[in-house]
DNA sequence: TTAATATATGAATACATATTCATAAGTTAA
DNA sequence: TTAACTTATGAATATGTATTCATATATTAA
């Protein structure tokens, strides 16, 4: 993106794409899943157990996150390990936490 | 936030707060409103006209955004001008666009 | 005051979605 | 093969929410 590009007009299409990502981040369970997988891949069962969510629910959420390319899954024998899709997603999440924590409530 | 703090565990409370913000950003109309007000305050009627949204709908969305302290409104005689609440919100939105645009789809 | 303009609010509706339950599908061990 | 383990999927439900309509509130002009 060049320096002269501006952000103040968001096309209908761009806003829809961007909103879709935000919408997926707008659920506490999904956010916790993403942050739990932030640094290293985690298995579905591990996620469910550590975050105290049902295995079924975790699977459903992971499917949505996969569809938006926020995570990728890799099968290792019986288990499937999920990780953030790339560093952009990782940095984005870290940035968001910084921004949120900087707000005084 | 100090350097030794980590991001990989998001408490239930933190995830709820963070998700609430993301959820609000996860709507195309609200996103467009926020970006339209990114650089200078805009009146409700101006927003509605330029984004082709009903005045009522814009008001409803602005109320939600106000509630989350993402925007602030200032009355100038008959009109009310809305602006982003602070630079954190502004930077956050700009960062997100950069991240999204960097993804190759 | 009344009229006109600008914004906000409450109710109603239609649609989306988070969660649970039951069960299927994939993988490994016996 | 069967059995155990792990993950995914489809249906059902209950809750949430974006949008519209009608109307109220606030401000200014006449």
PDB file of N, CA and C in Angstrom, chain B residues 50-90:
ATOM      1  N   UNK B  50     -24.058  10.023   2.534  1.00  0.00           N
ATOM      2  CA  UNK B  50     -22.870   9.574   1.801  1.00  0.00           C
ATOM      3  C   UNK B  50     -22.760   8.053   1.746  1.00  0.00           C
ATOM      4  N   UNK B  51     -23.175   7.385   2.809  1.00  0.00           N
ATOM      5  CA  UNK B  51     -23.057   5.923   2.839  1.00  0.00           C
ATOM      6  C   UNK B  51     -24.334   5.234   2.367  1.00  0.00           C
ATOM      7  N   UNK B  52     -25.326   6.047   2.023  1.00  0.00           N
ATOM      8  CA  UNK B  52     -26.596   5.500   1.543  1.00  0.00           C
ATOM      9  C   UNK B  52     -27.238   4.561   2.565  1.00  0.00           C
ATOM     10  N   UNK B  53     -27.305   5.063   3.790  1.00  0.00           N
ATOM     11  CA  UNK B  53     -27.971   4.327   4.867  1.00  0.00           C
ATOM     12  C   UNK B  53     -29.064   5.219   5.426  1.00  0.00           C
ATOM     13  N   UNK B  54     -30.115   4.627   5.949  1.00  0.00           N
ATOM     14  CA  UNK B  54     -31.189   5.443   6.516  1.00  0.00           C
ATOM     15  C   UNK B  54     -30.689   6.164   7.763  1.00  0.00           C
ATOM     16  N   UNK B  55     -31.279   7.333   8.009  1.00  0.00           N
ATOM     17  CA  UNK B  55     -30.877   8.108   9.184  1.00  0.00           C
ATOM     18  C   UNK B  55     -31.092   7.305  10.458  1.00  0.00           C
ATOM     19  N   UNK B  56     -32.177   6.591  10.490  1.00  0.00           N
ATOM     20  CA  UNK B  56     -32.491   5.792  11.675  1.00  0.00           C
ATOM     21  C   UNK B  56     -31.429   4.728  11.923  1.00  0.00           C
ATOM     22  N   UNK B  57     -31.058   4.066  10.863  1.00  0.00           N
ATOM     23  CA  UNK B  57     -30.055   3.010  11.012  1.00  0.00           C
ATOM     24  C   UNK B  57     -28.727   3.568  11.488  1.00  0.00           C
ATOM     25  N   UNK B  58     -28.340   4.695  10.918  1.00  0.00           N
ATOM     26  CA  UNK B  58     -27.085   5.318  11.343  1.00  0.00           C
ATOM     27  C   UNK B  58     -27.133   5.681  12.819  1.00  0.00           C
ATOM     28  N   UNK B  59     -28.250   6.216  13.248  1.00  0.00           N
ATOM     29  CA  UNK B  59     -28.386   6.578  14.658  1.00  0.00           C
ATOM     30  C   UNK B  59     -28.252   5.357  15.567  1.00  0.00           C
ATOM     31  N   UNK B  60     -28.900   4.288  15.175  1.00  0.00           N
ATOM     32  CA  UNK B  60     -28.797   3.060  15.970  1.00  0.00           C
ATOM     33  C   UNK B  60     -27.350   2.589  16.066  1.00  0.00           C
ATOM     34  N   UNK B  61     -26.678   2.566  14.942  1.00  0.00           N
ATOM     35  CA  UNK B  61     -25.292   2.110  14.948  1.00  0.00           C
ATOM     36  C   UNK B  61     -24.413   3.036  15.782  1.00  0.00           C
ATOM     37  N   UNK B  62     -24.642   4.335  15.644  1.00  0.00           N
ATOM     38  CA  UNK B  62     -23.826   5.289  16.396  1.00  0.00           C
ATOM     39  C   UNK B  62     -24.026   5.123  17.901  1.00  0.00           C
ATOM     40  N   UNK B  63     -25.217   4.743  18.263  1.00  0.00           N
ATOM     41  CA  UNK B  63     -25.458   4.529  19.692  1.00  0.00           C
ATOM     42  C   UNK B  63     -24.617   3.368  20.211  1.00  0.00           C
ATOM     43  N   UNK B  64     -24.545   2.296  19.429  1.00  0.00           N
ATOM     44  CA  UNK B  64     -23.724   1.152  19.830  1.00  0.00           C
ATOM     45  C   UNK B  64     -22.249   1.535  19.884  1.00  0.00           C
ATOM     46  N   UNK B  65     -21.819   2.274  18.873  1.00  0.00           N
ATOM     47  CA  UNK B  65     -20.409   2.672  18.827  1.00  0.00           C
ATOM     48  C   UNK B  65     -20.078   3.627  19.971  1.00  0.00           C
ATOM     49  N   UNK B  66     -21.033   4.481  20.304  1.00  0.00           N
ATOM     50  CA  UNK B  66     -20.851   5.370  21.455  1.00  0.00           C
ATOM     51  C   UNK B  66     -20.728   4.561  22.741  1.00  0.00           C
ATOM     52  N   UNK B  67     -21.613   3.580  22.873  1.00  0.00           N
ATOM     53  CA  UNK B  67     -21.616   2.746  24.081  1.00  0.00           C
ATOM     54  C   UNK B  67     -20.292   2.048  24.307  1.00  0.00           C
ATOM     55  N   UNK B  68     -19.618   1.725  23.225  1.00  0.00           N
ATOM     56  CA  UNK B  68     -18.327   1.045  23.338  1.00  0.00           C
ATOM     57  C   UNK B  68     -17.174   2.041  23.313  1.00  0.00           C
ATOM     58  N   UNK B  69     -17.503   3.321  23.375  1.00  0.00           N
ATOM     59  CA  UNK B  69     -16.497   4.389  23.360  1.00  0.00           C
ATOM     60  C   UNK B  69     -15.603   4.326  22.128  1.00  0.00           C
ATOM     61  N   UNK B  70     -16.191   3.916  21.029  1.00  0.00           N
ATOM     62  CA  UNK B  70     -15.422   3.928  19.783  1.00  0.00           C
ATOM     63  C   UNK B  70     -15.583   5.268  19.077  1.00  0.00           C
ATOM     64  N   UNK B  71     -16.688   5.937  19.313  1.00  0.00           N
ATOM     65  CA  UNK B  71     -16.900   7.280  18.765  1.00  0.00           C
ATOM     66  C   UNK B  71     -17.431   8.194  19.866  1.00  0.00           C
ATOM     67  N   UNK B  72     -17.297   9.492  19.616  1.00  0.00           N
ATOM     68  CA  UNK B  72     -17.905  10.486  20.506  1.00  0.00           C
ATOM     69  C   UNK B  72     -18.693  11.453  19.646  1.00  0.00           C
ATOM     70  N   UNK B  73     -19.801  11.911  20.189  1.00  0.00           N
ATOM     71  CA  UNK B  73     -20.636  12.839  19.461  1.00  0.00           C
ATOM     72  C   UNK B  73     -20.601  14.217  20.084  1.00  0.00           C
ATOM     73  N   UNK B  74     -20.639  15.243  19.238  1.00  0.00           N
ATOM     74  CA  UNK B  74     -20.635  16.621  19.735  1.00  0.00           C
ATOM     75  C   UNK B  74     -21.720  17.398  19.008  1.00  0.00           C
ATOM     76  N   UNK B  75     -22.595  17.984  19.756  1.00  0.00           N
ATOM     77  CA  UNK B  75     -23.692  18.735  19.151  1.00  0.00           C
ATOM     78  C   UNK B  75     -23.223  20.114  18.698  1.00  0.00           C
ATOM     79  N   UNK B  76     -23.565  20.458  17.457  1.00  0.00           N
ATOM     80  CA  UNK B  76     -23.300  21.814  16.961  1.00  0.00           C
ATOM     81  C   UNK B  76     -24.611  22.335  16.410  1.00  0.00           C
ATOM     82  N   UNK B  77     -25.272  23.078  17.243  1.00  0.00           N
ATOM     83  CA  UNK B  77     -26.631  23.568  16.969  1.00  0.00           C
ATOM     84  C   UNK B  77     -27.529  22.385  16.656  1.00  0.00           C
ATOM     85  N   UNK B  78     -28.076  22.320  15.461  1.00  0.00           N
ATOM     86  CA  UNK B  78     -29.032  21.243  15.202  1.00  0.00           C
ATOM     87  C   UNK B  78     -28.369  19.905  14.920  1.00  0.00           C
ATOM     88  N   UNK B  79     -27.164  19.942  14.423  1.00  0.00           N
ATOM     89  CA  UNK B  79     -26.526  18.691  14.040  1.00  0.00           C
ATOM     90  C   UNK B  79     -25.638  18.129  15.143  1.00  0.00           C
ATOM     91  N   UNK B  80     -25.398  16.826  15.049  1.00  0.00           N
ATOM     92  CA  UNK B  80     -24.466  16.159  15.961  1.00  0.00           C
ATOM     93  C   UNK B  80     -23.351  15.562  15.120  1.00  0.00           C
ATOM     94  N   UNK B  81     -22.142  15.960  15.440  1.00  0.00           N
ATOM     95  CA  UNK B  81     -20.982  15.467  14.689  1.00  0.00           C
ATOM     96  C   UNK B  81     -20.296  14.357  15.459  1.00  0.00           C
ATOM     97  N   UNK B  82     -20.016  13.300  14.753  1.00  0.00           N
ATOM     98  CA  UNK B  82     -19.367  12.144  15.375  1.00  0.00           C
ATOM     99  C   UNK B  82     -17.942  11.995  14.872  1.00  0.00           C
ATOM    100  N   UNK B  83     -17.075  11.625  15.799  1.00  0.00           N
ATOM    101  CA  UNK B  83     -15.663  11.414  15.470  1.00  0.00           C
ATOM    102  C   UNK B  83     -15.168  10.176  16.214  1.00  0.00           C
ATOM    103  N   UNK B  84     -14.075   9.618  15.754  1.00  0.00           N
ATOM    104  CA  UNK B  84     -13.489   8.491  16.483  1.00  0.00           C
ATOM    105  C   UNK B  84     -13.097   8.951  17.880  1.00  0.00           C
ATOM    106  N   UNK B  85     -13.230   8.062  18.829  1.00  0.00           N
ATOM    107  CA  UNK B  85     -13.044   8.439  20.220  1.00  0.00           C
ATOM    108  C   UNK B  85     -11.628   8.904  20.515  1.00  0.00           C
ATOM    109  N   UNK B  86     -10.641   8.251  19.941  1.00  0.00           N
ATOM    110  CA  UNK B  86      -9.255   8.629  20.203  1.00  0.00           C
ATOM    111  C   UNK B  86      -8.335   8.020  19.143  1.00  0.00           C
ATOM    112  N   UNK B  87      -7.051   8.287  19.303  1.00  0.00           N
ATOM    113  CA  UNK B  87      -6.079   7.809  18.317  1.00  0.00           C
ATOM    114  C   UNK B  87      -5.879   6.302  18.372  1.00  0.00           C
ATOM    115  N   UNK B  88      -6.159   5.703  19.516  1.00  0.00           N
ATOM    116  CA  UNK B  88      -6.019   4.247  19.579  1.00  0.00           C
ATOM    117  C   UNK B  88      -6.995   3.575  18.630  1.00  0.00           C
ATOM    118  N   UNK B  89      -8.221   4.044  18.680  1.00  0.00           N
ATOM    119  CA  UNK B  89      -9.226   3.491  17.780  1.00  0.00           C
ATOM    120  C   UNK B  89      -8.815   3.744  16.338  1.00  0.00           C
ATOM    121  N   UNK B  90      -8.364   4.971  16.073  1.00  0.00           N
ATOM    122  CA  UNK B  90      -7.949   5.328  14.725  1.00  0.00           C
ATOM    123  C   UNK B  90      -6.805   4.428  14.246  1.00  0.00           C
TER     124      UNK B  90
END
